[in-house]
Structures are given as C-alpha cells and as structure tokens.
Amino acid sequence: MNEAFLPLLVGVPLGVAGLCAMAPRGARWPLPVTFATLAGLLVAACALVAGTADGTVSAHQVSGWPGGISIPFVVDVFSALMLVVTGLLTLVCSWFAVVSGPGRVHLFSAFVLVLAAGVNGALLTADLFNLFVFVEVMLLPSYGLLILAERRRGTERSVLGSRLYVAFNLFVSTLFLTGVALVYGIAGTVNLGELAGAARESDGVAVATGVCLVALSMKAATFPAYGWLARAYPSTSPAVTALFSGLHTKVAIYAVYRIYAVVFDGDDRWLWIGLVAFTLTMVVGVLGAVGEHTTRAILAFHMVSQIGYILLGVALFTVAGLAAGIFYLLHHMIVKASLFMSAGAVEVRSGSARLDVVAAVARREPWLAAAFAMAALSLAGLPPFSGFVAKLTIILASVDAGRPVVAAVAIAVSLLTLLSMLKIWDSLFVSAPPEPATSEHGTGGGVAVQAPARVGMALTAPSLVLAVVTLGLGLGGEGLLALTGTAAEGLVDTSAYVAAVLSGGGR
C-alpha cells in the first residue's frame, strides 16, 4: 500500500470544495463533480479495507516532516471500515438532499465536501490536536448546512434548534481543546504513538485525557448530555438530519474507542464509569422516545439509546465486546440514516412529521414502507437484518465479560425499541385516516389528517438502498464480523498501530 496517498482523502475534497464555492449561482457542474468526488473517496476507502483486512497498519507523515511537526495519517481496518460507511452515507444522503431540496441550494456542494474532508481527517489522524482541528473542519460546514436547510422556511423551533446545536458544539470543542492542552502540558506531546499507555502510568495524563473523553462522550450524546441531540436533530431538514446522524456522533464514538485503547491501554480501573453511563444512555434514550409524537423526534431519542449499545463495546474492552461494538457502530450508521430518510421523505411531501397528521402511507408508497420496515426491524434487532447480529453479539459479549445485568437491560431496551417503532409504523404507514372532527358550526374542530402526497421513487431510493445494505450485512454478517474482530484485536494490542505512528510507515 502506498501510504503517501492518505492525505489526498482530505486534500482532494477540500480542493474540489474550493472550486465549487467559486462557481457562479445557477452553475450546473458542481453537483456532478461533487458526486464524482464522493464516489471516488468511497472507492479509495474500499481499497483501504482490502489493504488492511489482514491487520496491516499504514502511516504517513505529511510532507515527510518528523513526528511532532507533521500531521500523522494512519489507517488500519477500523478506520478503513469507518471511511467506507461514512463515504457511503455522505453519498446517499447528498443524493436525498438534492432530491428533497436543500441539495439544490448554492454552496451545498462546497459544504458537503468540506464536511467529508473533516470526517476523513478525524478518522485518519493519530494526533489529539489535529483531531480537534478536523472536528472543527467538520463543524464549520455543518453550521452552514443548518442555515441552508431552512433558508426562507425557518421557524422558531428551527432557529432554537440550530442555536442549541451551535452553542453546545462550541462548548464541547472548548472542553476538548482544554483537555488536549492539559495532556500536552503534562506529557509534552499529543501524538497518540508517544502517548501509548501513558494514562496507565500517570494519573495526571489519565485525568487530562479523561477530559477529552468526557468532551467526546458529550458530543456523542451519552447520558447525561443527550438532550441537545434530541432537540436539535428534529429541528432541521430531514436531509441534514440524516447526514448528521451518520457522521458527527459516530466520529466522536470512533475517537473514544481509539483514544481509550491507545492512551489508557484498555485500563480496567475506569471501565465501570462507562458501563454505568452507557447503560443509562440506553434506558433514557428509549424512554424518551415513548413520549414523543413526531417521527424524527422518536428516531432521535432512539439514536441516543443505540449510542449506549455501541459504546458498551469499549466499556467491556474485550475482543468480543470491541468487535461487537464496532459491528454495532457500522450497522447503526446505515440503519439510522435509512430511517431518517424514509420518515423524512413523507415529511417533505406532506409538510408534517406528526403521527396524527399523516396516515396510510403504505397504501400509496409500498417501496417506502418496505424500506422503513426493513430498517425498523433491523434497529429493533430482529433477524435476518444486521441489527440482529449486532445486538446478539453485544449481549453475548456482555455475558462473557461477567455483566449479565447489562445484558438484561440491553434485551429489555430492545423490546421497548420494537414497541416504539411499531408506534410509527402503525400511525404513519398503516392506520386509515380518521374523519376530521366537526364543530356545531360546521367547521373542523379536531386534527385534520392529510391524504399524503405521492413520495415517488426518487425520494424513496436512498432509504431503500441503505435498507438493502442492512439486509446484506445481516445475511453476510460473518464476513463483517471477521473484519471487526481484526479491528478489535488491533485495539486490544496497539503495538502495530503505535509502531506505525512513530515510524510513519507501514506494519
């Protein structure tokens, strides 16, 4: 593998974004160029999976500068798998955004490409400060996408949600940068290779790195800092919600896995904190979904609950637990984006996400109903979808690690998830529209239920594609489990990763 091309995964989308930003309003070429660039990034990510599937770790110091000065780019099978799924989601969600409207706004292409560059950089870097920089590169275009999505259609709710999203992320970024500064002040470096095992040997480094992990956990929307996601995500457009659901919180989760494995070396003294926090995240997320009455609000709370499942893997910190957590992470990114887009397609056409306003969608849109049903069953953990493999493996890993209570909670939360997904299915897709109530003066006195406008295959296809992917991952789960197992072994034994970072070459 030629490691020198790793920086191109960041440089190419940034360069194309600059060209798209300079395009005059009404120019038609930015969208095809954007999709070609995103497709190229996806192909490159697939090649990286093939090159790292045997446990190979490759690294490159940008421009040949020594460590401590250059930006270290490192890829192993874990980061390569993340690059594939984030690339796929960026491509499909951008397609949905173009069809549903926000993607046709000037500067959309530039913002999406900068977002893709930030995601790739955050997944590839092996340096805490550069991780902060790339996360900010992700966030800046996200603020622009929030504004573009509701341009000229903004409501009080969308303004409040956008303000909450921006304010919370600015606070968390400040907290994360504070942690990075503390690590540098104590250890004299922020390079992950040089920090390997430092938290196990120094309580000062452990506390400083713990500040970084708290900030990343808040960004991932874990208990008790989950409320921002449940309020902010439903307030923007369906396309932006789907795009953010697959990228932002998942990059933070990836960073938690990586930093704890390398800097803490899997130190088991602190794992109980994660077990408590992530189990509570599962419970409060699904309970929050029970009280909501709009599709995207319910899905947002489910997202919080599922993040608890994903992070259980790192809290268990066994090969089986990490492999199950990584599998769950990849499965969840695909399923959640599919659900947000299928529910969002109905919202785009009907103009409402309330369960008591739109009904009987399945009669008019059988393909959309099929896409939602497949993704919902996968989210609930039923066979033959990828969710079944993800939940079964994380529950078995919990039992193997001597955490039967956690396993029992995971099973109970899974049942509640299925019930709330049936709530959406019954209200939105199956129930017949009731007759509107009529007052004594002959005017409507109740909630008028709309006959939904036709969604069409163009809006249906993105969610259907991802629903088929989750079915494929379920039927072919053994192959993906083998890759996540290799990724987990690399997190338990980080010697190859550390050696690659320090040498700037492949191992």
Coordinates of N, CA and C in Angstrom, one line a residue, residues 154-336:
G154 N -37.5 29.0 7.8 CA -37.1 28.8 9.2 C -38.3 29.1 10.1
T155 N -38.4 28.3 11.1 CA -39.5 28.5 12.2 C -38.7 28.8 13.5
E156 N -39.5 29.2 14.5 CA -38.9 29.4 15.8 C -38.2 28.2 16.3
R157 N -38.8 27.0 16.0 CA -38.2 25.8 16.5 C -36.9 25.5 15.8
S158 N -36.8 25.8 14.5 CA -35.6 25.5 13.8 C -34.5 26.5 14.2
V159 N -34.9 27.7 14.5 CA -33.9 28.7 15.0 C -33.3 28.3 16.3
L160 N -34.2 27.9 17.2 CA -33.8 27.4 18.6 C -32.9 26.2 18.5
G161 N -33.3 25.2 17.6 CA -32.6 24.0 17.5 C -31.2 24.3 16.9
S162 N -31.1 25.2 15.9 CA -29.8 25.5 15.3 C -28.9 26.2 16.4
R163 N -29.5 27.1 17.1 CA -28.7 27.8 18.1 C -28.2 26.9 19.2
L164 N -29.1 25.9 19.6 CA -28.6 24.9 20.6 C -27.5 24.1 20.0
Y165 N -27.6 23.7 18.8 CA -26.6 22.8 18.1 C -25.2 23.6 18.1
V166 N -25.3 24.8 17.7 CA -24.0 25.6 17.6 C -23.4 25.8 18.9
A167 N -24.3 26.3 19.9 CA -23.7 26.7 21.2 C -23.2 25.4 21.9
F168 N -23.9 24.3 21.8 CA -23.4 23.1 22.5 C -22.1 22.6 21.9
N169 N -22.0 22.6 20.6 CA -20.7 22.1 20.0 C -19.6 23.1 20.2
L170 N -19.8 24.4 20.3 CA -18.7 25.3 20.7 C -18.2 25.0 22.1
F171 N -19.2 24.8 23.0 CA -18.8 24.5 24.4 C -18.0 23.2 24.4
V172 N -18.4 22.1 23.8 CA -17.8 20.8 23.8 C -16.4 21.0 23.1
S173 N -16.3 21.7 22.1 CA -15.0 21.9 21.4 C -14.0 22.6 22.3
T174 N -14.5 23.6 23.1 CA -13.6 24.3 24.0 C -13.2 23.3 25.1
L175 N -14.1 22.5 25.6 CA -13.7 21.5 26.6 C -12.7 20.5 26.1
F176 N -12.9 20.0 24.9 CA -12.0 19.1 24.3 C -10.6 19.7 24.1
L177 N -10.5 21.0 23.6 CA -9.3 21.7 23.5 C -8.6 21.9 24.8
T178 N -9.4 22.1 25.9 CA -8.8 22.2 27.2 C -8.1 20.9 27.6
G179 N -8.8 19.8 27.3 CA -8.2 18.5 27.6 C -6.9 18.3 26.8
V180 N -6.9 18.6 25.6 CA -5.7 18.5 24.8 C -4.5 19.3 25.3
A181 N -4.8 20.5 25.8 CA -3.8 21.4 26.3 C -3.3 20.8 27.6
L182 N -4.1 20.2 28.4 CA -3.7 19.6 29.7 C -2.8 18.4 29.4
V183 N -3.2 17.6 28.4 CA -2.3 16.5 28.0 C -1.0 16.9 27.6
Y184 N -0.9 18.0 26.8 CA 0.4 18.5 26.3 C 1.2 19.0 27.4
G185 N 0.5 19.7 28.4 CA 1.2 20.3 29.5 C 1.8 19.3 30.4
I186 N 1.2 18.1 30.5 CA 1.6 17.1 31.5 C 2.6 16.1 30.8
A187 N 2.2 15.7 29.5 CA 3.0 14.7 28.9 C 4.0 15.2 27.9
G188 N 3.8 16.5 27.5 CA 4.8 17.1 26.5 C 4.5 16.7 25.1
T189 N 3.4 16.0 24.8 CA 3.1 15.5 23.4 C 1.6 15.3 23.3
V190 N 1.1 15.4 22.1 CA -0.3 15.0 21.9 C -0.4 13.9 20.8
N191 N 0.8 13.4 20.4 CA 0.9 12.3 19.4 C 0.5 11.0 20.1
L192 N -0.5 10.3 19.5 CA -1.0 9.1 20.1 C 0.1 8.0 20.2
G193 N 1.0 7.9 19.3 CA 2.0 7.0 19.4 C 2.9 7.2 20.6
E194 N 3.2 8.5 20.9 CA 4.0 8.8 22.0 C 3.3 8.7 23.3
L195 N 1.9 8.8 23.2 CA 1.1 8.7 24.4 C 0.6 7.3 24.8
A196 N 1.1 6.3 24.0 CA 0.6 4.9 24.2 C 0.9 4.5 25.7
G197 N -0.2 4.1 26.3 CA -0.1 3.6 27.7 C 0.2 4.6 28.8
A198 N 0.3 5.9 28.4 CA 0.7 7.0 29.3 C -0.3 7.2 30.4
A199 N -1.6 7.0 30.2 CA -2.7 7.2 31.2 C -2.6 6.1 32.2
R200 N -2.1 4.9 31.9 CA -2.0 3.8 32.8 C -0.8 4.1 33.8
E201 N 0.2 4.8 33.3 CA 1.3 5.1 34.1 C 1.3 6.4 34.9
S202 N 0.5 7.3 34.5 CA 0.4 8.7 35.1 C -1.0 9.0 35.3
D203 N -1.4 9.3 36.6 CA -2.7 9.7 36.9 C -3.0 11.1 36.3
G204 N -2.0 12.0 36.2 CA -2.2 13.3 35.6 C -2.6 13.2 34.1
V205 N -1.9 12.3 33.4 CA -2.3 12.1 32.0 C -3.7 11.4 31.9
A206 N -4.0 10.6 32.8 CA -5.3 9.9 32.8 C -6.4 10.9 33.0
V207 N -6.2 11.9 34.0 CA -7.3 12.9 34.2 C -7.4 13.8 33.0
A208 N -6.2 14.2 32.4 CA -6.3 15.1 31.3 C -6.9 14.5 30.1
T209 N -6.6 13.2 29.8 CA -7.2 12.5 28.7 C -8.7 12.2 29.0
G210 N -9.0 12.0 30.3 CA -10.4 11.9 30.7 C -11.2 13.1 30.3
V211 N -10.6 14.3 30.4 CA -11.4 15.5 30.0 C -11.7 15.4 28.5
C212 N -10.7 14.9 27.7 CA -11.0 14.7 26.2 C -12.1 13.7 26.0
L213 N -12.1 12.6 26.8 CA -13.1 11.6 26.6 C -14.5 12.0 27.0
V214 N -14.5 12.9 28.1 CA -15.8 13.4 28.5 C -16.4 14.3 27.4
A215 N -15.5 15.2 26.8 CA -16.0 16.0 25.7 C -16.5 15.2 24.5
L216 N -15.8 14.2 24.2 CA -16.2 13.3 23.1 C -17.5 12.6 23.4
S217 N -17.6 12.1 24.6 CA -18.9 11.5 25.0 C -20.0 12.4 25.0
M218 N -19.8 13.7 25.4 CA -20.9 14.7 25.2 C -21.3 14.9 23.8
K219 N -20.2 15.0 22.9 CA -20.5 15.1 21.5 C -21.2 13.9 20.9
A220 N -21.0 12.8 21.5 CA -21.7 11.5 21.1 C -23.1 11.4 21.6
A221 N -23.5 12.4 22.5 CA -24.8 12.4 23.1 C -25.1 11.2 24.1
T222 N -24.2 11.0 25.0 CA -24.4 10.0 26.0 C -25.0 10.6 27.3
F223 N -25.5 9.8 28.2 CA -26.0 10.3 29.4 C -25.0 10.9 30.3
P224 N -25.2 12.1 30.9 CA -26.5 12.8 30.9 C -26.6 13.9 29.9
A225 N -25.6 14.0 28.9 CA -25.6 15.1 28.0 C -26.2 14.7 26.6
Y226 N -27.4 14.2 26.7 CA -28.0 13.7 25.4 C -29.1 14.6 24.9
G227 N -29.6 15.5 25.7 CA -30.8 16.3 25.4 C -30.6 17.2 24.2
W228 N -29.3 17.7 23.9 CA -29.1 18.5 22.8 C -29.4 17.9 21.5
L229 N -29.1 16.6 21.4 CA -29.3 15.9 20.1 C -30.8 15.7 19.9
A230 N -31.5 15.3 21.0 CA -33.0 15.0 20.8 C -33.7 16.3 20.4
R231 N -33.2 17.5 20.8 CA -33.9 18.7 20.4 C -33.4 19.3 19.1
A232 N -32.1 19.2 18.8 CA -31.5 19.8 17.7 C -31.8 19.1 16.4
Y233 N -31.6 17.8 16.4 CA -31.7 17.0 15.1 C -33.1 17.1 14.5
P234 N -34.2 17.0 15.2 CA -35.5 17.1 14.5 C -35.8 18.5 14.1
S235 N -35.0 19.5 14.4 CA -35.4 20.9 14.1 C -34.9 21.4 12.7
T236 N -34.0 20.6 12.1 CA -33.5 21.0 10.8 C -34.2 20.1 9.7
S237 N -33.8 20.2 8.5 CA -34.4 19.5 7.4 C -34.1 18.0 7.5
P238 N -35.0 17.1 7.0 CA -34.8 15.7 7.0 C -33.4 15.3 6.4
A239 N -33.0 15.9 5.3 CA -31.8 15.6 4.7 C -30.6 15.8 5.6
V240 N -30.5 17.0 6.2 CA -29.4 17.3 7.1 C -29.4 16.4 8.3
T241 N -30.6 16.1 8.8 CA -30.7 15.2 10.0 C -30.1 13.8 9.6
A242 N -30.4 13.3 8.5 CA -29.9 12.0 8.1 C -28.4 12.1 7.9
L243 N -27.9 13.2 7.3 CA -26.4 13.3 7.1 C -25.7 13.4 8.4
F244 N -26.2 14.2 9.3 CA -25.5 14.4 10.6 C -25.6 13.1 11.4
S245 N -26.7 12.4 11.3 CA -26.9 11.2 12.2 C -25.8 10.2 11.9
G246 N -25.3 10.1 10.6 CA -24.3 9.1 10.2 C -22.9 9.6 10.4
L247 N -22.7 10.9 10.7 CA -21.3 11.3 10.7 C -20.8 11.9 12.1
H248 N -21.5 12.9 12.6 CA -21.0 13.6 13.7 C -20.8 12.8 15.0
T249 N -21.9 12.2 15.5 CA -21.7 11.5 16.7 C -20.8 10.2 16.5
K250 N -20.8 9.7 15.3 CA -20.1 8.5 15.1 C -18.6 8.7 15.0
V251 N -18.2 9.9 14.6 CA -16.7 10.2 14.6 C -16.3 10.3 16.1
A252 N -17.2 10.9 16.9 CA -16.8 11.0 18.3 C -16.7 9.7 19.0
I253 N -17.6 8.8 18.6 CA -17.6 7.4 19.2 C -16.3 6.7 18.7
Y254 N -15.9 6.9 17.4 CA -14.7 6.3 17.0 C -13.5 6.8 17.8
A255 N -13.5 8.1 18.0 CA -12.3 8.7 18.8 C -12.3 8.1 20.2
V256 N -13.4 7.9 20.8 CA -13.5 7.3 22.2 C -12.8 5.9 22.2
Y257 N -13.2 5.1 21.2 CA -12.6 3.8 21.1 C -11.1 3.9 20.9
R258 N -10.7 4.7 20.0 CA -9.2 4.8 19.7 C -8.4 5.3 20.8
I259 N -8.9 6.4 21.4 CA -8.1 7.1 22.5 C -8.0 6.2 23.7
Y260 N -9.1 5.5 24.1 CA -9.1 4.7 25.3 C -8.2 3.5 25.0
A261 N -8.2 2.9 23.8 CA -7.4 1.8 23.6 C -5.9 2.1 23.6
V262 N -5.5 3.3 23.0 CA -4.1 3.6 22.9 C -3.6 4.3 24.2
V263 N -4.2 5.4 24.6 CA -3.7 6.1 25.7 C -3.9 5.4 27.1
F264 N -5.0 4.8 27.3 CA -5.3 4.1 28.5 C -4.9 2.7 28.4
D265 N -4.6 2.2 27.2 CA -4.2 0.8 27.0 C -5.2 -0.2 27.6
G266 N -6.5 0.2 27.5 CA -7.6 -0.6 28.0 C -7.6 -0.8 29.5
D267 N -7.1 0.2 30.2 CA -7.0 0.1 31.7 C -8.4 -0.2 32.3
D268 N -8.5 -1.3 33.0 CA -9.8 -1.7 33.5 C -10.3 -1.0 34.8
R269 N -9.5 -0.1 35.3 CA -9.9 0.7 36.5 C -11.0 1.6 36.3
W270 N -11.2 2.1 35.0 CA -12.2 3.1 34.7 C -13.4 2.6 33.9
L271 N -13.4 1.3 33.6 CA -14.4 0.8 32.7 C -15.8 0.9 33.4
W272 N -15.9 0.8 34.7 CA -17.2 0.8 35.4 C -17.9 2.1 35.1
I273 N -17.2 3.2 34.9 CA -17.8 4.5 34.6 C -18.6 4.4 33.3
G274 N -17.9 3.8 32.3 CA -18.6 3.7 31.0 C -19.8 2.7 31.1
L275 N -19.6 1.6 31.9 CA -20.7 0.7 32.0 C -22.0 1.4 32.5
V276 N -21.8 2.2 33.6 CA -23.0 2.9 34.2 C -23.5 3.9 33.2
A277 N -22.7 4.8 32.7 CA -23.1 5.9 31.8 C -23.8 5.3 30.5
F278 N -23.2 4.3 29.9 CA -23.7 3.9 28.6 C -25.0 3.0 28.8
T279 N -25.1 2.3 30.0 CA -26.3 1.6 30.2 C -27.5 2.6 30.5
L280 N -27.2 3.6 31.2 CA -28.2 4.6 31.4 C -28.6 5.3 30.1
T281 N -27.6 5.5 29.2 CA -27.9 6.1 27.9 C -28.9 5.2 27.1
M282 N -28.7 3.9 27.2 CA -29.7 3.0 26.5 C -31.1 3.2 27.1
V283 N -31.2 3.3 28.4 CA -32.5 3.3 29.0 C -33.2 4.7 28.8
V284 N -32.5 5.8 29.1 CA -33.2 7.1 29.0 C -33.5 7.4 27.5
G285 N -32.7 6.9 26.6 CA -33.0 7.2 25.2 C -34.3 6.5 24.7
V286 N -34.5 5.3 25.1 CA -35.7 4.6 24.6 C -36.9 5.1 25.4
L287 N -36.8 5.5 26.7 CA -37.9 6.0 27.4 C -38.3 7.4 26.9
G288 N -37.3 8.2 26.4 CA -37.6 9.5 25.8 C -38.4 9.3 24.6
A289 N -38.1 8.3 23.8 CA -38.9 8.0 22.5 C -40.3 7.7 22.8
V290 N -40.6 7.1 23.9 CA -42.0 6.8 24.2 C -42.9 8.0 24.3
G291 N -42.4 9.1 24.8 CA -43.3 10.3 25.0 C -43.3 11.2 23.8
E292 N -42.7 10.9 22.7 CA -42.7 11.8 21.6 C -43.8 11.5 20.6
H293 N -44.1 12.5 19.7 CA -45.3 12.4 18.8 C -44.9 12.7 17.4
T294 N -43.7 12.9 17.1 CA -43.2 13.1 15.7 C -42.2 12.1 15.4
T295 N -42.1 11.7 14.1 CA -41.3 10.6 13.7 C -39.8 10.9 14.0
R296 N -39.3 12.1 13.6 CA -37.9 12.4 13.8 C -37.5 12.6 15.2
A297 N -38.5 13.0 16.1 CA -38.2 13.1 17.5 C -38.0 11.7 18.1
I298 N -38.9 10.8 17.7 CA -38.8 9.4 18.2 C -37.5 8.8 17.7
L299 N -37.1 9.0 16.5 CA -35.9 8.4 15.9 C -34.7 9.1 16.6
A300 N -34.7 10.3 16.9 CA -33.6 11.0 17.6 C -33.4 10.4 18.9
F301 N -34.4 10.1 19.7 CA -34.2 9.5 21.0 C -33.8 8.1 20.9
H302 N -34.2 7.4 19.8 CA -33.7 6.0 19.6 C -32.2 6.1 19.3
M303 N -31.8 7.1 18.6 CA -30.4 7.3 18.3 C -29.6 7.4 19.6
V304 N -30.1 8.1 20.5 CA -29.4 8.2 21.8 C -29.3 6.8 22.5
S305 N -30.4 6.1 22.5 CA -30.4 4.8 23.1 C -29.4 3.8 22.4
Q306 N -29.4 3.9 21.1 CA -28.4 3.0 20.4 C -27.0 3.3 20.6
I307 N -26.7 4.6 20.8 CA -25.3 5.0 21.1 C -24.8 4.3 22.4
G308 N -25.8 4.1 23.3 CA -25.4 3.4 24.5 C -24.9 2.0 24.2
Y309 N -25.7 1.3 23.3 CA -25.3 0.0 22.9 C -23.8 0.0 22.3
I310 N -23.6 0.9 21.4 CA -22.3 1.0 20.7 C -21.2 1.1 21.6
L311 N -21.4 2.1 22.6 CA -20.2 2.4 23.5 C -20.0 1.3 24.6
L312 N -21.0 0.4 24.7 CA -20.8 -0.7 25.6 C -19.6 -1.5 25.2
G313 N -19.3 -1.6 23.9 CA -18.1 -2.3 23.5 C -16.9 -1.9 24.1
V314 N -16.6 -0.6 24.2 CA -15.4 -0.1 24.7 C -15.4 -0.2 26.3
A315 N -16.6 -0.1 26.9 CA -16.7 -0.3 28.3 C -16.4 -1.7 28.7
L316 N -16.7 -2.7 27.9 CA -16.4 -4.1 28.2 C -14.9 -4.3 28.0
F317 N -14.4 -3.7 26.9 CA -13.0 -3.8 26.5 C -12.4 -5.3 26.5
T318 N -13.2 -6.2 25.9 CA -12.7 -7.5 25.5 C -12.7 -7.5 24.0
V319 N -12.0 -8.5 23.4 CA -12.0 -8.6 21.9 C -13.4 -8.8 21.4
A320 N -14.2 -9.7 22.1 CA -15.6 -9.9 21.7 C -16.4 -8.6 21.8
G321 N -16.2 -7.9 22.9 CA -17.0 -6.7 23.2 C -16.7 -5.6 22.2
L322 N -15.4 -5.4 21.9 CA -15.0 -4.4 20.9 C -15.4 -4.7 19.5
A323 N -15.3 -6.0 19.2 CA -15.8 -6.4 17.8 C -17.3 -6.2 17.7
A324 N -18.0 -6.6 18.7 CA -19.5 -6.4 18.7 C -19.8 -4.9 18.6
G325 N -19.1 -4.1 19.4 CA -19.4 -2.6 19.4 C -19.1 -2.0 18.1
I326 N -18.0 -2.4 17.4 CA -17.7 -1.8 16.1 C -18.7 -2.3 15.1
F327 N -19.1 -3.5 15.1 CA -20.1 -4.0 14.2 C -21.4 -3.2 14.4
Y328 N -21.8 -3.0 15.7 CA -23.0 -2.2 16.0 C -22.9 -0.8 15.5
L329 N -21.7 -0.2 15.6 CA -21.5 1.2 15.1 C -21.7 1.2 13.6
L330 N -21.2 0.3 12.8 CA -21.3 0.4 11.4 C -22.8 0.1 11.0
H331 N -23.4 -0.9 11.6 CA -24.8 -1.2 11.3 C -25.7 0.0 11.6
H332 N -25.5 0.6 12.8 CA -26.4 1.7 13.2 C -26.3 2.9 12.3
M333 N -25.1 3.2 11.8 CA -24.9 4.4 10.9 C -25.8 4.2 9.7
I334 N -25.8 3.0 9.2 CA -26.6 2.7 7.9 C -28.1 2.7 8.2
V335 N -28.5 2.0 9.3 CA -29.9 1.9 9.6 C -30.6 3.2 10.0
K336 N -29.9 4.0 10.8 CA -30.5 5.2 11.3 C -30.6 6.2 10.1

